[in-house]
């Protein structure tokens, strides 16, 4: 068989085919396959909700401050004050709260309420894993006739303090969840470490504001 193979190739010049023109054919298949895989990866990449991206964490006078500024039609300052006070008081007794959470100070004449919260902010809770952080923040509510202004500020975190992992971490919002610290360079995705803090803080802020507005309906 080997001699037959040699004999066949020996006759090739007789058909006008020079031996030195033989070469391995080019193919684009691997490149096409790579392109398909890349396209598939990009199409499967989960987009981040814009509400967590650039501008979602406002910084006012150097402090992370979330603000609710809402007209409350048909209610007086006192009515708004009473409802907001009761709602915040109820929040301090929720299951995720520490005993130190409280409505700390009020100005009944000017209808201003100050509450300080220390609670668990849960990232993941499964049978095998509980990932959470202590979440500290202050709520200031100012009530006027047919209007409510609420701010959430003085935000900080104490993470893994109960696990003994490098003695845990304590961070202020200003150094942890701002655009500069919690987003990637393109500002189109959350960072690996502080991104989950930013996401859950925004979710909790939305929950608090929605709870207050629902109570005022």
Tab-separated table of C-alpha atoms in Angstrom:
chain	number	residue	atom	x	y	z
A	1	UNK	CA	0.000	0.000	0.000
A	2	UNK	CA	2.836	2.376	0.901
A	3	UNK	CA	4.524	1.709	-2.461
A	4	UNK	CA	1.271	2.422	-4.267
A	5	UNK	CA	0.882	5.782	-2.438
A	6	UNK	CA	4.437	6.788	-3.418
A	7	UNK	CA	3.821	5.758	-7.010
A	8	UNK	CA	0.684	7.889	-7.276
A	9	UNK	CA	2.437	11.013	-5.977
A	10	UNK	CA	5.344	10.332	-8.303
A	11	UNK	CA	3.025	10.679	-11.320
A	12	UNK	CA	1.613	14.084	-10.280
A	13	UNK	CA	4.019	16.154	-12.411
A	14	UNK	CA	2.679	14.243	-15.449
A	15	UNK	CA	-0.623	16.025	-14.924
A	16	UNK	CA	0.969	19.435	-14.820
A	17	UNK	CA	0.947	19.705	-11.017
A	18	UNK	CA	4.210	20.797	-9.406
A	19	UNK	CA	4.954	19.260	-6.023
A	20	UNK	CA	6.014	22.557	-4.425
A	21	UNK	CA	2.528	24.104	-4.743
A	22	UNK	CA	0.948	21.754	-2.227
A	23	UNK	CA	-0.063	23.413	1.049
A	24	UNK	CA	-2.515	23.116	3.894
A	25	UNK	CA	-5.858	24.827	3.044
A	26	UNK	CA	-6.938	27.926	5.012
A	27	UNK	CA	-10.130	27.760	7.012
A	28	UNK	CA	-12.182	30.365	8.896
A	29	UNK	CA	-14.106	27.832	10.954
A	30	UNK	CA	-12.186	28.332	14.248
A	31	UNK	CA	-12.533	32.109	13.995
A	32	UNK	CA	-16.214	31.807	13.211
A	33	UNK	CA	-16.652	29.467	16.178
A	34	UNK	CA	-14.845	31.940	18.449
A	35	UNK	CA	-17.033	34.760	17.178
A	36	UNK	CA	-20.155	32.706	17.846
A	37	UNK	CA	-19.035	31.894	21.382
A	38	UNK	CA	-18.220	35.544	22.078
A	39	UNK	CA	-21.580	36.634	20.704
A	40	UNK	CA	-23.345	34.013	22.805
A	41	UNK	CA	-21.505	35.177	25.945
A	42	UNK	CA	-22.410	38.808	25.321
A	43	UNK	CA	-26.057	37.986	24.662
A	44	UNK	CA	-26.238	35.967	27.893
A	45	UNK	CA	-24.568	38.690	29.980
A	46	UNK	CA	-27.117	39.870	32.501
A	47	UNK	CA	-27.782	43.592	32.224
A	48	UNK	CA	-27.818	45.608	35.434
A	49	UNK	CA	-30.951	47.614	36.205
A	50	UNK	CA	-30.130	51.295	35.492
A	51	UNK	CA	-31.518	52.232	38.910
A	52	UNK	CA	-28.296	50.847	40.427
A	53	UNK	CA	-25.918	52.603	38.023
A	54	UNK	CA	-24.479	56.105	37.630
A	55	UNK	CA	-26.206	58.779	39.668
A	56	UNK	CA	-28.217	56.341	41.792
A	57	UNK	CA	-26.332	57.248	44.966
A	58	UNK	CA	-26.425	61.043	45.417
A	59	UNK	CA	-23.715	62.818	47.399
A	60	UNK	CA	-24.778	66.094	49.059
A	61	UNK	CA	-22.144	68.227	50.794
A	62	UNK	CA	-19.814	65.255	50.784
A	63	UNK	CA	-22.360	62.883	52.344
A	64	UNK	CA	-24.409	60.122	50.707
A	65	UNK	CA	-27.977	61.358	51.113
A	66	UNK	CA	-31.154	59.865	49.678
A	67	UNK	CA	-34.121	62.246	49.565
A	68	UNK	CA	-37.874	61.851	49.286
A	69	UNK	CA	-39.612	65.156	48.558
A	70	UNK	CA	-43.315	64.604	48.006
A	71	UNK	CA	-46.562	66.564	47.993
A	72	UNK	CA	-49.207	64.968	50.223
A	73	UNK	CA	-52.461	66.451	49.039
A	74	UNK	CA	-55.184	67.078	51.604
A	75	UNK	CA	-53.165	66.459	54.767
A	76	UNK	CA	-51.935	68.991	57.308
A	77	UNK	CA	-48.441	69.056	58.772
A	78	UNK	CA	-49.744	67.501	61.982
A	79	UNK	CA	-51.527	64.688	60.159
A	80	UNK	CA	-48.427	63.881	58.128
A	81	UNK	CA	-46.287	64.067	61.267
A	82	UNK	CA	-48.498	61.632	63.172
A	83	UNK	CA	-48.521	59.080	60.356
A	84	UNK	CA	-44.781	59.285	59.687
A	85	UNK	CA	-43.966	59.053	63.394
A	86	UNK	CA	-46.127	55.938	63.791
A	87	UNK	CA	-44.617	54.360	60.671
A	88	UNK	CA	-41.021	54.968	61.747
A	89	UNK	CA	-41.799	53.750	65.255
A	90	UNK	CA	-43.213	50.542	63.775
A	91	UNK	CA	-40.118	50.111	61.612
A	92	UNK	CA	-37.840	50.157	64.674
A	93	UNK	CA	-39.586	47.000	65.911
A	94	UNK	CA	-39.252	44.968	62.734
A	95	UNK	CA	-37.537	41.576	62.894
A	96	UNK	CA	-34.323	42.751	61.250
A	97	UNK	CA	-33.786	45.605	63.727
A	98	UNK	CA	-31.380	45.848	66.652
A	99	UNK	CA	-32.687	47.040	70.014
A	100	UNK	CA	-30.893	50.365	69.570
A	101	UNK	CA	-33.114	51.352	66.621
A	102	UNK	CA	-35.388	54.156	67.765
A	103	UNK	CA	-37.149	57.391	66.995
A	104	UNK	CA	-34.458	59.387	68.733
A	105	UNK	CA	-35.609	62.997	68.633
A	106	UNK	CA	-38.621	65.078	67.578
A	107	UNK	CA	-39.617	68.709	67.205
A	108	UNK	CA	-43.372	68.719	67.623
A	109	UNK	CA	-43.705	72.415	66.922
A	110	UNK	CA	-41.883	72.264	63.580
A	111	UNK	CA	-43.074	68.703	62.889
A	112	UNK	CA	-39.600	67.190	62.499
A	113	UNK	CA	-38.721	63.588	63.351
A	114	UNK	CA	-35.265	62.072	63.696
A	115	UNK	CA	-34.847	58.282	63.829
A	116	UNK	CA	-31.708	56.182	64.042
A	117	UNK	CA	-31.684	52.617	62.690
A	118	UNK	CA	-29.335	49.700	63.147
A	119	UNK	CA	-30.494	46.639	61.248
A	120	UNK	CA	-29.426	43.574	59.332
A	121	UNK	CA	-29.171	44.056	55.589
A	122	UNK	CA	-29.242	40.590	54.009
A	123	UNK	CA	-27.445	39.849	50.741
A	124	UNK	CA	-28.122	36.105	50.619
A	125	UNK	CA	-29.891	33.696	52.914
A	126	UNK	CA	-29.848	30.032	51.929
A	127	UNK	CA	-29.619	26.694	53.704
A	128	UNK	CA	-25.839	26.736	53.270
A	129	UNK	CA	-25.034	30.435	53.499
A	130	UNK	CA	-26.081	33.604	55.304
A	131	UNK	CA	-24.411	36.705	53.922
A	132	UNK	CA	-25.393	39.958	55.634
A	133	UNK	CA	-24.101	43.222	57.049
A	134	UNK	CA	-25.042	45.526	59.899
A	135	UNK	CA	-26.593	48.603	58.312
A	136	UNK	CA	-26.680	51.941	60.156
A	137	UNK	CA	-28.517	55.029	58.949
A	138	UNK	CA	-30.459	58.095	60.085
A	139	UNK	CA	-33.893	59.188	58.853
A	140	UNK	CA	-34.947	62.824	59.159
A	141	UNK	CA	-38.570	63.635	58.272
A	142	UNK	CA	-39.805	67.207	57.965
A	143	UNK	CA	-43.576	67.603	57.691
A	144	UNK	CA	-45.382	70.689	56.451
A	145	UNK	CA	-48.918	71.246	55.204
A	146	UNK	CA	-49.454	68.930	52.232
A	147	UNK	CA	-45.757	68.131	51.945
A	148	UNK	CA	-43.173	65.653	53.246
A	149	UNK	CA	-39.393	65.761	53.017
A	150	UNK	CA	-37.420	62.724	54.165
A	151	UNK	CA	-33.674	62.125	54.040
A	152	UNK	CA	-31.662	58.972	54.681
A	153	UNK	CA	-28.045	59.727	55.535
A	154	UNK	CA	-25.175	58.935	57.922
A	155	UNK	CA	-25.025	55.497	56.336
A	156	UNK	CA	-22.408	52.960	57.412
A	157	UNK	CA	-21.812	49.212	57.405
A	158	UNK	CA	-20.182	46.663	59.721
A	159	UNK	CA	-19.538	43.496	57.722
A	160	UNK	CA	-18.644	40.028	59.002
A	161	UNK	CA	-18.002	41.334	62.495
A	162	UNK	CA	-19.564	38.161	63.914
A	163	UNK	CA	-17.491	35.727	61.831
A	164	UNK	CA	-14.009	36.609	62.997
A	165	UNK	CA	-12.845	37.015	59.404
A	166	UNK	CA	-9.947	39.499	59.596
A	167	UNK	CA	-11.899	41.189	62.400
A	168	UNK	CA	-14.556	42.241	59.875
A	169	UNK	CA	-14.836	45.543	58.032
A	170	UNK	CA	-16.450	48.866	58.896
A	171	UNK	CA	-17.174	51.251	56.024
A	172	UNK	CA	-18.977	54.521	55.483
A	173	UNK	CA	-21.247	54.870	52.465
A	174	UNK	CA	-19.095	57.704	51.129
A	175	UNK	CA	-16.122	55.378	50.735
A	176	UNK	CA	-17.989	52.270	49.671
A	177	UNK	CA	-21.191	52.683	47.579
A	178	UNK	CA	-20.620	55.861	45.540
A	179	UNK	CA	-20.246	55.775	41.749
A	180	UNK	CA	-16.458	55.937	42.124
A	181	UNK	CA	-16.290	53.004	44.522
A	182	UNK	CA	-19.116	50.660	43.558
A	183	UNK	CA	-19.180	50.788	39.739
A	184	UNK	CA	-16.741	49.514	37.129
A	185	UNK	CA	-14.762	51.898	34.909
A	186	UNK	CA	-17.422	51.876	32.176
A	187	UNK	CA	-20.155	52.632	34.771
A	188	UNK	CA	-22.283	49.859	33.280
A	189	UNK	CA	-21.917	47.266	36.027
A	190	UNK	CA	-21.535	46.918	39.777
A	191	UNK	CA	-18.131	46.197	41.264
A	192	UNK	CA	-17.432	42.735	42.634
A	193	UNK	CA	-17.181	43.599	46.323
A	194	UNK	CA	-18.999	46.838	47.132
A	195	UNK	CA	-21.610	46.415	44.395
A	196	UNK	CA	-23.847	44.222	46.545
A	197	UNK	CA	-23.839	46.883	49.284
A	198	UNK	CA	-24.899	49.531	46.779
A	199	UNK	CA	-27.662	47.346	45.348
A	200	UNK	CA	-29.161	46.377	48.710
A	201	UNK	CA	-28.893	49.910	50.099
A	202	UNK	CA	-30.836	51.284	47.142
A	203	UNK	CA	-33.427	48.523	47.536
A	204	UNK	CA	-33.822	49.308	51.233
A	205	UNK	CA	-34.084	53.037	50.549
A	206	UNK	CA	-36.836	52.384	48.022
A	207	UNK	CA	-38.620	50.149	50.519
A	208	UNK	CA	-38.537	52.801	53.261
A	209	UNK	CA	-39.826	55.569	51.006
A	210	UNK	CA	-42.564	53.319	49.591
A	211	UNK	CA	-43.607	52.297	53.102
A	212	UNK	CA	-43.986	55.931	54.176
A	213	UNK	CA	-45.932	56.915	51.067
A	214	UNK	CA	-48.209	53.908	51.367
A	215	UNK	CA	-49.012	54.853	54.969
A	216	UNK	CA	-49.890	58.384	53.875
A	217	UNK	CA	-52.418	57.336	51.231
